[in-house]
């Protein structure tokens, strides 16, 4: 019998596994844009620990291994900014990214300050764009950050009822 993937809040002890997974997952993005200096590939362990302290992070585990992660924080305007949704390459295309996205939205749906959800991805990252659109996100802005590289910001409003109320 195979193990099932569980999703839970990340802990400080997960930081090293998250950083290694982040480095692995962002290789394809760096290759797609020809830029290996993107922040997820240059972030230090100390920077990640600080980021985890400022945000809410989730991990998906297969046994003891962290195979996916996402983090988010609500800003002063009430926008829950979702960042660094990563899934181990061998676990991709099985719905895990969507489960994590639903879980992080569910966490912030109960927050009165979360008036909207927002995230961004590169304009050529078709898999990411497809996932986000399938979860109700729509493009609201595009910013050219380098020649041949634009960031697409996507946004959605929270559901009228929380996941707990609809479960």
Tab-separated table of N, CA and C in Angstrom:
chain	number	residue	atom	x	y	z
A	1	UNK	N	0.843	-1.182	0.000
A	1	UNK	CA	0.000	0.000	0.000
A	1	UNK	C	0.889	1.247	0.000
A	2	UNK	N	0.550	2.238	-0.841
A	2	UNK	CA	1.339	3.454	-0.927
A	2	UNK	C	0.990	4.428	0.173
A	3	UNK	N	1.897	5.365	0.399
A	3	UNK	CA	1.652	6.402	1.400
A	3	UNK	C	0.807	7.501	0.779
A	4	UNK	N	0.065	8.194	1.614
A	4	UNK	CA	-0.702	9.324	1.122
A	4	UNK	C	0.007	10.622	1.501
A	5	UNK	N	-0.271	11.636	0.743
A	5	UNK	CA	0.314	12.953	0.986
A	5	UNK	C	-0.549	13.688	1.999
A	6	UNK	N	0.099	14.265	3.006
A	6	UNK	CA	-0.609	15.050	4.014
A	6	UNK	C	-0.165	16.505	3.927
A	7	UNK	N	-1.091	17.405	4.165
A	7	UNK	CA	-0.802	18.844	4.144
A	7	UNK	C	-0.938	19.378	5.557
A	8	UNK	N	0.064	20.141	5.992
A	8	UNK	CA	0.048	20.727	7.329
A	8	UNK	C	0.827	22.030	7.325
A	9	UNK	N	0.729	22.752	8.435
A	9	UNK	CA	1.497	23.989	8.585
A	9	UNK	C	2.985	23.656	8.613
A	10	UNK	N	3.770	24.474	7.951
A	10	UNK	CA	5.222	24.301	7.978
A	10	UNK	C	5.746	24.716	9.341
A	11	UNK	N	6.840	24.104	9.740
A	11	UNK	CA	7.506	24.474	10.986
A	11	UNK	C	8.895	24.984	10.656
A	12	UNK	N	9.543	25.565	11.643
A	12	UNK	CA	10.914	26.056	11.445
A	12	UNK	C	11.841	24.917	11.023
A	13	UNK	N	11.551	23.704	11.486
A	13	UNK	CA	12.385	22.551	11.136
A	13	UNK	C	12.250	22.156	9.665
A	14	UNK	N	11.219	22.650	8.981
A	14	UNK	CA	11.017	22.337	7.564
A	14	UNK	C	11.824	23.240	6.632
A	15	UNK	N	12.408	24.293	7.154
A	15	UNK	CA	13.036	25.320	6.312
A	15	UNK	C	14.074	24.737	5.357
A	16	UNK	N	14.945	23.879	5.833
A	16	UNK	CA	15.992	23.344	4.963
A	16	UNK	C	15.398	22.498	3.830
A	17	UNK	N	14.416	21.654	4.144
A	17	UNK	CA	13.787	20.841	3.096
A	17	UNK	C	13.042	21.718	2.087
A	18	UNK	N	12.371	22.767	2.587
A	18	UNK	CA	11.659	23.675	1.686
A	18	UNK	C	12.654	24.358	0.746
A	19	UNK	N	13.770	24.828	1.291
A	19	UNK	CA	14.761	25.519	0.464
A	19	UNK	C	15.325	24.592	-0.610
A	20	UNK	N	15.636	23.362	-0.259
A	20	UNK	CA	16.151	22.400	-1.252
A	20	UNK	C	15.101	22.120	-2.327
A	21	UNK	N	13.857	21.949	-1.909
A	21	UNK	CA	12.779	21.703	-2.866
A	21	UNK	C	12.574	22.922	-3.765
A	22	UNK	N	12.617	24.097	-3.181
A	22	UNK	CA	12.475	25.340	-3.941
A	22	UNK	C	13.549	25.433	-5.006
A	23	UNK	N	14.788	25.118	-4.622
A	23	UNK	CA	15.897	25.168	-5.573
A	23	UNK	C	15.651	24.191	-6.729
A	24	UNK	N	15.207	22.992	-6.419
A	24	UNK	CA	14.922	21.988	-7.444
A	24	UNK	C	13.786	22.447	-8.358
A	25	UNK	N	12.712	22.935	-7.771
A	25	UNK	CA	11.526	23.287	-8.542
A	25	UNK	C	11.717	24.493	-9.443
A	26	UNK	N	12.527	25.445	-9.039
A	26	UNK	CA	12.693	26.657	-9.838
A	26	UNK	C	13.746	26.522	-10.939
A	27	UNK	N	14.382	25.369	-11.053
A	27	UNK	CA	15.336	25.164	-12.146
A	27	UNK	C	14.634	25.290	-13.497
A	28	UNK	N	13.443	24.714	-13.614
A	28	UNK	CA	12.724	24.765	-14.894
A	28	UNK	C	12.300	26.194	-15.235
A	29	UNK	N	11.927	26.969	-14.228
A	29	UNK	CA	11.571	28.375	-14.471
A	29	UNK	C	12.804	29.156	-14.931
A	30	UNK	N	13.923	28.930	-14.264
A	30	UNK	CA	15.159	29.619	-14.637
A	30	UNK	C	15.556	29.270	-16.069
A	31	UNK	N	15.426	28.004	-16.420
A	31	UNK	CA	15.754	27.571	-17.785
A	31	UNK	C	14.798	28.202	-18.799
A	32	UNK	N	13.517	28.241	-18.468
A	32	UNK	CA	12.501	28.799	-19.363
A	32	UNK	C	12.799	30.258	-19.713
A	33	UNK	N	13.300	31.005	-18.734
A	33	UNK	CA	13.566	32.432	-18.942
A	33	UNK	C	15.045	32.747	-19.134
A	34	UNK	N	15.905	31.730	-19.050
A	34	UNK	CA	17.341	31.964	-19.222
A	34	UNK	C	17.920	32.836	-18.133
A	35	UNK	N	17.413	32.698	-16.907
A	35	UNK	CA	17.877	33.538	-15.805
A	35	UNK	C	17.948	32.701	-14.527
A	36	UNK	N	19.173	32.349	-14.151
A	36	UNK	CA	19.374	31.550	-12.949
A	36	UNK	C	19.622	32.413	-11.709
A	37	UNK	N	19.403	33.719	-11.837
A	37	UNK	CA	19.583	34.607	-10.688
A	37	UNK	C	18.246	34.988	-10.061
A	38	UNK	N	17.170	34.282	-10.416
A	38	UNK	CA	15.867	34.599	-9.835
A	38	UNK	C	15.894	34.346	-8.328
A	39	UNK	N	15.106	35.116	-7.603
A	39	UNK	CA	15.147	35.107	-6.141
A	39	UNK	C	14.968	33.722	-5.509
A	40	UNK	N	14.063	32.881	-6.011
A	40	UNK	CA	13.938	31.564	-5.374
A	40	UNK	C	15.214	30.712	-5.442
A	41	UNK	N	16.077	30.995	-6.403
A	41	UNK	CA	17.333	30.249	-6.531
A	41	UNK	C	18.483	30.892	-5.771
A	42	UNK	N	18.298	32.122	-5.338
A	42	UNK	CA	19.378	32.809	-4.616
A	42	UNK	C	19.031	33.041	-3.142
A	43	UNK	N	17.818	32.701	-2.756
A	43	UNK	CA	17.397	32.892	-1.371
A	43	UNK	C	18.242	32.031	-0.435
A	44	UNK	N	18.669	32.623	0.664
A	44	UNK	CA	19.459	31.885	1.648
A	44	UNK	C	18.537	31.226	2.667
A	45	UNK	N	19.089	30.308	3.427
A	45	UNK	CA	18.316	29.641	4.473
A	45	UNK	C	17.842	30.653	5.517
A	46	UNK	N	18.696	31.589	5.874
A	46	UNK	CA	18.302	32.622	6.844
A	46	UNK	C	17.161	33.486	6.293
A	47	UNK	N	17.250	33.847	4.997
A	47	UNK	CA	16.184	34.636	4.378
A	47	UNK	C	14.876	33.854	4.368
A	48	UNK	N	14.952	32.566	4.066
A	48	UNK	CA	13.754	31.732	4.056
A	48	UNK	C	13.156	31.635	5.455
A	49	UNK	N	13.998	31.437	6.446
A	49	UNK	CA	13.497	31.370	7.830
A	49	UNK	C	12.783	32.670	8.210
A	50	UNK	N	13.360	33.798	7.815
A	50	UNK	CA	12.723	35.088	8.099
A	50	UNK	C	11.386	35.194	7.366
A	51	UNK	N	11.346	34.755	6.115
A	51	UNK	CA	10.104	34.794	5.339
A	51	UNK	C	9.040	33.903	5.989
A	52	UNK	N	9.441	32.729	6.443
A	52	UNK	CA	8.498	31.830	7.109
A	52	UNK	C	7.952	32.469	8.388
A	53	UNK	N	8.766	33.267	9.051
A	53	UNK	CA	8.320	33.954	10.259
A	53	UNK	C	7.312	35.058	9.986
A	54	UNK	N	7.346	35.604	8.777
A	54	UNK	CA	6.439	36.705	8.401
A	54	UNK	C	5.173	36.224	7.696
A	55	UNK	N	5.100	34.940	7.378
A	55	UNK	CA	3.996	34.453	6.568
A	55	UNK	C	3.443	33.157	7.142
A	56	UNK	N	2.398	32.670	6.518
A	56	UNK	CA	1.869	31.346	6.854
A	56	UNK	C	2.314	30.418	5.734
A	57	UNK	N	2.934	29.318	6.087
A	57	UNK	CA	3.427	28.377	5.087
A	57	UNK	C	2.832	27.002	5.339
A	58	UNK	N	2.572	26.315	4.244
A	58	UNK	CA	2.093	24.944	4.306
A	58	UNK	C	3.090	24.045	3.601
A	59	UNK	N	3.154	22.811	4.033
A	59	UNK	CA	3.948	21.803	3.350
A	59	UNK	C	3.069	20.588	3.096
A	60	UNK	N	3.400	19.887	2.044
A	60	UNK	CA	2.792	18.588	1.769
A	60	UNK	C	3.896	17.564	1.974
A	61	UNK	N	3.582	16.529	2.735
A	61	UNK	CA	4.572	15.500	3.045
A	61	UNK	C	4.144	14.157	2.486
A	62	UNK	N	5.129	13.439	2.018
A	62	UNK	CA	4.979	12.040	1.655
A	62	UNK	C	5.894	11.315	2.624
A	63	UNK	N	5.314	10.758	3.678
A	63	UNK	CA	6.123	10.245	4.779
A	63	UNK	C	6.777	11.420	5.470
A	64	UNK	N	8.111	11.374	5.604
A	64	UNK	CA	8.848	12.474	6.237
A	64	UNK	C	9.356	13.509	5.234
A	65	UNK	N	9.178	13.239	3.941
A	65	UNK	CA	9.721	14.112	2.899
A	65	UNK	C	8.748	15.235	2.554
A	66	UNK	N	9.239	16.471	2.540
A	66	UNK	CA	8.455	17.607	2.058
A	66	UNK	C	8.487	17.557	0.532
A	67	UNK	N	7.301	17.357	-0.073
A	67	UNK	CA	7.230	17.230	-1.530
A	67	UNK	C	6.545	18.424	-2.189
A	68	UNK	N	6.007	19.346	-1.384
A	68	UNK	CA	5.374	20.543	-1.934
A	68	UNK	C	5.244	21.576	-0.824
A	69	UNK	N	5.119	22.827	-1.233
A	69	UNK	CA	4.998	23.904	-0.253
A	69	UNK	C	4.378	25.134	-0.900
A	70	UNK	N	3.825	25.986	-0.060
A	70	UNK	CA	3.297	27.275	-0.482
A	70	UNK	C	3.342	28.197	0.735
A	71	UNK	N	3.440	29.496	0.503
A	71	UNK	CA	3.386	30.462	1.600
A	71	UNK	C	2.576	31.676	1.186
A	72	UNK	N	2.068	32.371	2.179
A	72	UNK	CA	1.263	33.562	1.903
A	72	UNK	C	1.218	34.439	3.146
A	73	UNK	N	0.938	35.696	2.914
A	73	UNK	CA	0.761	36.663	3.994
A	73	UNK	C	-0.256	37.699	3.531
A	74	UNK	N	-0.981	38.267	4.475
A	74	UNK	CA	-1.953	39.315	4.164
A	74	UNK	C	-1.286	40.666	4.383
A	75	UNK	N	-1.363	41.536	3.363
A	75	UNK	CA	-0.768	42.863	3.495
A	75	UNK	C	-1.769	43.838	4.125
A	76	UNK	N	-1.340	45.074	4.303
A	76	UNK	CA	-2.160	46.066	4.983
A	76	UNK	C	-3.433	46.416	4.218
A	77	UNK	N	-3.473	46.155	2.914
A	77	UNK	CA	-4.669	46.424	2.108
A	77	UNK	C	-5.649	45.247	2.119
A	78	UNK	N	-5.276	44.160	2.805
A	78	UNK	CA	-6.163	43.007	2.875
A	78	UNK	C	-5.974	41.998	1.762
A	79	UNK	N	-4.866	42.097	1.046
A	79	UNK	CA	-4.587	41.151	-0.028
A	79	UNK	C	-3.729	40.015	0.505
A	80	UNK	N	-4.232	38.795	0.378
A	80	UNK	CA	-3.435	37.618	0.736
A	80	UNK	C	-2.547	37.314	-0.464
A	81	UNK	N	-1.268	37.575	-0.310
A	81	UNK	CA	-0.298	37.369	-1.395
A	81	UNK	C	0.298	35.968	-1.269
A	82	UNK	N	-0.044	35.146	-2.230
A	82	UNK	CA	0.389	33.752	-2.252
A	82	UNK	C	1.687	33.675	-3.041
A	83	UNK	N	2.665	32.949	-2.505
A	83	UNK	CA	3.979	32.911	-3.138
A	83	UNK	C	4.589	31.514	-3.087
A	84	UNK	N	5.432	31.273	-4.048
A	84	UNK	CA	6.286	30.085	-4.086
A	84	UNK	C	5.512	28.784	-3.870
A	85	UNK	N	4.496	28.597	-4.693
A	85	UNK	CA	3.791	27.319	-4.736
A	85	UNK	C	4.685	26.359	-5.515
A	86	UNK	N	5.237	25.367	-4.813
A	86	UNK	CA	6.188	24.446	-5.438
A	86	UNK	C	5.764	23.009	-5.186
A	87	UNK	N	5.969	22.173	-6.197
A	87	UNK	CA	5.663	20.754	-6.104
A	87	UNK	C	6.837	19.996	-6.717
A	88	UNK	N	7.331	19.001	-6.010
A	88	UNK	CA	8.446	18.192	-6.512
A	88	UNK	C	8.107	17.695	-7.916
A	89	UNK	N	9.068	17.762	-8.852
A	89	UNK	CA	8.778	17.346	-10.229
A	89	UNK	C	8.137	15.959	-10.352
A	90	UNK	N	8.521	15.022	-9.519
A	90	UNK	CA	7.928	13.683	-9.640
A	90	UNK	C	6.489	13.621	-9.136
A	91	UNK	N	6.050	14.675	-8.433
A	91	UNK	CA	4.701	14.715	-7.872
A	91	UNK	C	3.772	15.656	-8.653
A	92	UNK	N	4.293	16.289	-9.690
A	92	UNK	CA	3.492	17.243	-10.453
A	92	UNK	C	2.453	16.535	-11.312
A	93	UNK	N	1.412	17.274	-11.642
A	93	UNK	CA	0.319	16.822	-12.521
A	93	UNK	C	-0.547	15.744	-11.876
A	94	UNK	N	-0.612	15.786	-10.523
A	94	UNK	CA	-1.474	14.862	-9.786
A	94	UNK	C	-2.440	15.604	-8.861
A	95	UNK	N	-2.556	16.926	-9.036
A	95	UNK	CA	-3.501	17.702	-8.247
A	95	UNK	C	-2.963	18.268	-6.942
A	96	UNK	N	-1.701	18.014	-6.647
A	96	UNK	CA	-1.149	18.473	-5.377
A	96	UNK	C	-1.032	19.994	-5.308
A	97	UNK	N	-0.635	20.627	-6.394
A	97	UNK	CA	-0.562	22.086	-6.415
A	97	UNK	C	-1.921	22.713	-6.155
A	98	UNK	N	-2.961	22.161	-6.761
A	98	UNK	CA	-4.313	22.653	-6.541
A	98	UNK	C	-4.772	22.445	-5.107
A	99	UNK	N	-4.406	21.303	-4.524
A	99	UNK	CA	-4.753	21.051	-3.114
A	99	UNK	C	-4.093	22.067	-2.200
A	100	UNK	N	-2.820	22.365	-2.460
A	100	UNK	CA	-2.118	23.359	-1.640
A	100	UNK	C	-2.727	24.752	-1.818
A	101	UNK	N	-3.069	25.090	-3.043
A	101	UNK	CA	-3.682	26.392	-3.303
A	101	UNK	C	-5.009	26.499	-2.553
A	102	UNK	N	-5.826	25.462	-2.617
A	102	UNK	CA	-7.091	25.456	-1.873
A	102	UNK	C	-6.851	25.576	-0.370
A	103	UNK	N	-5.832	24.880	0.120
A	103	UNK	CA	-5.550	24.881	1.558
A	103	UNK	C	-5.091	26.250	2.049
A	104	UNK	N	-4.233	26.909	1.302
A	104	UNK	CA	-3.752	28.228	1.746
A	104	UNK	C	-4.887	29.254	1.647
A	105	UNK	N	-5.723	29.147	0.609
A	105	UNK	CA	-6.887	30.028	0.513
A	105	UNK	C	-7.834	29.761	1.684
A	106	UNK	N	-8.028	28.491	2.015
A	106	UNK	CA	-8.901	28.133	3.133
A	106	UNK	C	-8.418	28.719	4.446
A	107	UNK	N	-7.114	28.719	4.639
A	107	UNK	CA	-6.544	29.299	5.860
A	107	UNK	C	-6.892	30.783	5.953
A	108	UNK	N	-6.723	31.506	4.848
A	108	UNK	CA	-6.958	32.949	4.866
A	108	UNK	C	-8.420	33.332	4.640
A	109	UNK	N	-9.273	32.381	4.270
A	109	UNK	CA	-10.700	32.689	4.107
A	109	UNK	C	-11.321	33.082	5.439
A	110	UNK	N	-10.789	32.539	6.515
A	110	UNK	CA	-11.302	32.881	7.845
A	110	UNK	C	-10.774	34.196	8.378
A	111	UNK	N	-9.787	34.738	7.724
A	111	UNK	CA	-9.192	36.004	8.158
A	111	UNK	C	-10.073	37.151	7.678
A	112	UNK	N	-10.600	37.987	8.565
A	112	UNK	CA	-11.409	39.110	8.091
A	112	UNK	C	-10.611	40.074	7.217
A	113	UNK	N	-9.297	40.105	7.372
A	113	UNK	CA	-8.482	41.029	6.585
A	113	UNK	C	-8.266	40.554	5.144
A	114	UNK	N	-8.483	39.272	4.839
A	114	UNK	CA	-8.238	38.745	3.490
A	114	UNK	C	-9.408	39.092	2.576
A	115	UNK	N	-9.257	40.179	1.850
A	115	UNK	CA	-10.313	40.657	0.952
A	115	UNK	C	-10.155	40.093	-0.455
A	116	UNK	N	-8.953	39.639	-0.769
A	116	UNK	CA	-8.680	39.082	-2.101
A	116	UNK	C	-7.436	38.223	-2.013
A	117	UNK	N	-7.286	37.356	-2.997
A	117	UNK	CA	-6.082	36.528	-3.122
A	117	UNK	C	-5.342	36.964	-4.368
A	118	UNK	N	-4.021	37.031	-4.275
A	118	UNK	CA	-3.222	37.462	-5.414
A	118	UNK	C	-1.948	36.646	-5.472
A	119	UNK	N	-1.498	36.360	-6.692
A	119	UNK	CA	-0.235	35.657	-6.907
A	119	UNK	C	0.317	36.089	-8.252
A	120	UNK	N	1.535	35.682	-8.551
A	120	UNK	CA	2.106	36.030	-9.849
A	120	UNK	C	2.959	34.888	-10.361
A	121	UNK	N	3.167	34.910	-11.669
A	121	UNK	CA	4.016	33.931	-12.325
A	121	UNK	C	4.550	34.549	-13.609
A	122	UNK	N	5.517	33.912	-14.195
A	122	UNK	CA	6.076	34.391	-15.458
A	122	UNK	C	5.106	34.186	-16.608
A	123	UNK	N	5.198	35.038	-17.609
A	123	UNK	CA	4.249	35.004	-18.732
A	123	UNK	C	4.366	33.744	-19.587
A	124	UNK	N	5.499	33.058	-19.536
A	124	UNK	CA	5.678	31.823	-20.312
A	124	UNK	C	5.382	30.563	-19.499
A	125	UNK	N	5.033	30.711	-18.253
A	125	UNK	CA	4.819	29.569	-17.361
A	125	UNK	C	3.385	29.046	-17.538
A	126	UNK	N	3.159	28.400	-18.692
A	126	UNK	CA	1.812	27.979	-19.068
A	126	UNK	C	1.158	27.045	-18.053
A	127	UNK	N	1.920	26.115	-17.483
A	127	UNK	CA	1.356	25.204	-16.492
A	127	UNK	C	0.843	25.957	-15.277
A	128	UNK	N	1.626	26.918	-14.811
A	128	UNK	CA	1.212	27.732	-13.665
A	128	UNK	C	-0.038	28.541	-13.998
A	129	UNK	N	-0.006	29.199	-15.148
A	129	UNK	CA	-1.152	30.014	-15.552
A	129	UNK	C	-2.416	29.160	-15.672
A	130	UNK	N	-2.281	27.969	-16.237
A	130	UNK	CA	-3.422	27.060	-16.377
A	130	UNK	C	-3.985	26.674	-15.001
A	131	UNK	N	-3.094	26.318	-14.063
A	131	UNK	CA	-3.518	25.952	-12.713
A	131	UNK	C	-4.266	27.108	-12.056
A	132	UNK	N	-3.693	28.293	-12.093
A	132	UNK	CA	-4.290	29.439	-11.418
A	132	UNK	C	-5.644	29.802	-12.035
A	133	UNK	N	-5.726	29.776	-13.353
A	133	UNK	CA	-7.013	30.076	-14.008
A	133	UNK	C	-8.062	29.036	-13.640
A	134	UNK	N	-7.655	27.776	-13.545
A	134	UNK	CA	-8.616	26.716	-13.208
A	134	UNK	C	-9.131	26.851	-11.775
A	135	UNK	N	-8.434	27.633	-10.959
A	135	UNK	CA	-8.861	27.876	-9.582
A	135	UNK	C	-9.494	29.256	-9.413
A	136	UNK	N	-9.886	29.866	-10.525
A	136	UNK	CA	-10.646	31.108	-10.460
A	136	UNK	C	-9.846	32.393	-10.506
A	137	UNK	N	-8.547	32.308	-10.697
A	137	UNK	CA	-7.719	33.509	-10.780
A	137	UNK	C	-7.791	34.097	-12.185
A	138	UNK	N	-7.781	35.423	-12.251
A	138	UNK	CA	-7.790	36.126	-13.531
A	138	UNK	C	-6.645	37.132	-13.544
A	139	UNK	N	-6.016	37.314	-14.701
A	139	UNK	CA	-4.928	38.300	-14.789
A	139	UNK	C	-5.446	39.711	-14.524
A	140	UNK	N	-4.685	40.453	-13.708
A	140	UNK	CA	-5.045	41.846	-13.424
A	140	UNK	C	-3.924	42.819	-13.798
A	141	UNK	N	-2.719	42.297	-14.036
A	141	UNK	CA	-1.601	43.172	-14.402
A	141	UNK	C	-0.483	42.334	-15.009
A	142	UNK	N	0.287	42.978	-15.865
A	142	UNK	CA	1.501	42.371	-16.416
A	142	UNK	C	2.598	43.408	-16.312
A	143	UNK	N	3.735	42.993	-15.760
A	143	UNK	CA	4.857	43.910	-15.581
A	143	UNK	C	6.092	43.338	-16.266
A	144	UNK	N	6.662	44.114	-17.178
A	144	UNK	CA	7.895	43.717	-17.851
A	144	UNK	C	9.041	43.946	-16.863
A	145	UNK	N	9.709	42.870	-16.426
A	145	UNK	CA	10.761	43.014	-15.426
A	145	UNK	C	12.157	42.893	-16.032
A	146	UNK	N	12.240	42.345	-17.226
A	146	UNK	CA	13.507	42.220	-17.943
A	146	UNK	C	13.165	41.949	-19.403
A	147	UNK	N	14.107	42.154	-20.299
A	147	UNK	CA	13.815	41.837	-21.698
A	147	UNK	C	13.401	40.362	-21.832
A	148	UNK	N	12.231	40.140	-22.419
A	148	UNK	CA	11.740	38.785	-22.614
A	148	UNK	C	11.146	38.135	-21.376
A	149	UNK	N	10.967	38.913	-20.288
A	149	UNK	CA	10.444	38.339	-19.053
A	149	UNK	C	9.428	39.286	-18.432
A	150	UNK	N	8.183	38.846	-18.398
A	150	UNK	CA	7.116	39.631	-17.789
A	150	UNK	C	6.464	38.804	-16.682
A	151	UNK	N	6.087	39.474	-15.614
A	151	UNK	CA	5.349	38.828	-14.535
A	151	UNK	C	3.865	39.130	-14.720
A	152	UNK	N	3.057	38.080	-14.648
A	152	UNK	CA	1.615	38.213	-14.739
A	152	UNK	C	1.059	38.092	-13.323
A	153	UNK	N	0.338	39.111	-12.869
A	153	UNK	CA	-0.322	39.076	-11.568
A	153	UNK	C	-1.756	38.625	-11.791
A	154	UNK	N	-2.176	37.630	-11.000
A	154	UNK	CA	-3.532	37.096	-11.078
A	154	UNK	C	-4.204	37.280	-9.727
A	155	UNK	N	-5.506	37.438	-9.751
A	155	UNK	CA	-6.231	37.742	-8.522
A	155	UNK	C	-7.595	37.080	-8.543
A	156	UNK	N	-8.121	36.812	-7.349
A	156	UNK	CA	-9.503	36.362	-7.210
A	156	UNK	C	-10.035	36.814	-5.868
A	157	UNK	N	-11.343	36.917	-5.809
A	157	UNK	CA	-12.014	37.281	-4.568
A	157	UNK	C	-12.267	36.002	-3.778
A	158	UNK	N	-12.263	36.082	-2.448
A	158	UNK	CA	-12.553	34.882	-1.663
A	158	UNK	C	-14.006	34.443	-1.851
A	159	UNK	N	-14.247	33.158	-1.650
A	159	UNK	CA	-15.607	32.635	-1.718
A	159	UNK	C	-16.446	33.273	-0.621
A	160	UNK	N	-17.729	33.331	-0.824
A	160	UNK	CA	-18.628	33.950	0.154
A	160	UNK	C	-18.629	33.217	1.476
A	161	UNK	N	-18.392	31.899	1.446
A	161	UNK	CA	-18.345	31.132	2.689
A	161	UNK	C	-17.002	30.439	2.804
A	162	UNK	N	-16.578	30.196	4.002
A	162	UNK	CA	-15.289	29.563	4.225
A	162	UNK	C	-15.373	28.088	3.894
A	163	UNK	N	-14.208	27.465	3.694
A	163	UNK	CA	-14.153	26.048	3.394
A	163	UNK	C	-14.720	25.234	4.550
A	164	UNK	N	-14.512	25.689	5.770
A	164	UNK	CA	-15.008	24.954	6.935
A	164	UNK	C	-16.537	24.918	6.922
A	165	UNK	N	-17.152	26.020	6.502
A	165	UNK	CA	-18.607	26.080	6.482
A	165	UNK	C	-19.181	25.233	5.359
A	166	UNK	N	-18.424	25.042	4.281
A	166	UNK	CA	-18.941	24.289	3.155
A	166	UNK	C	-18.578	22.817	3.218
A	167	UNK	N	-17.756	22.417	4.172
A	167	UNK	CA	-17.332	21.025	4.249
A	167	UNK	C	-18.361	20.142	4.927
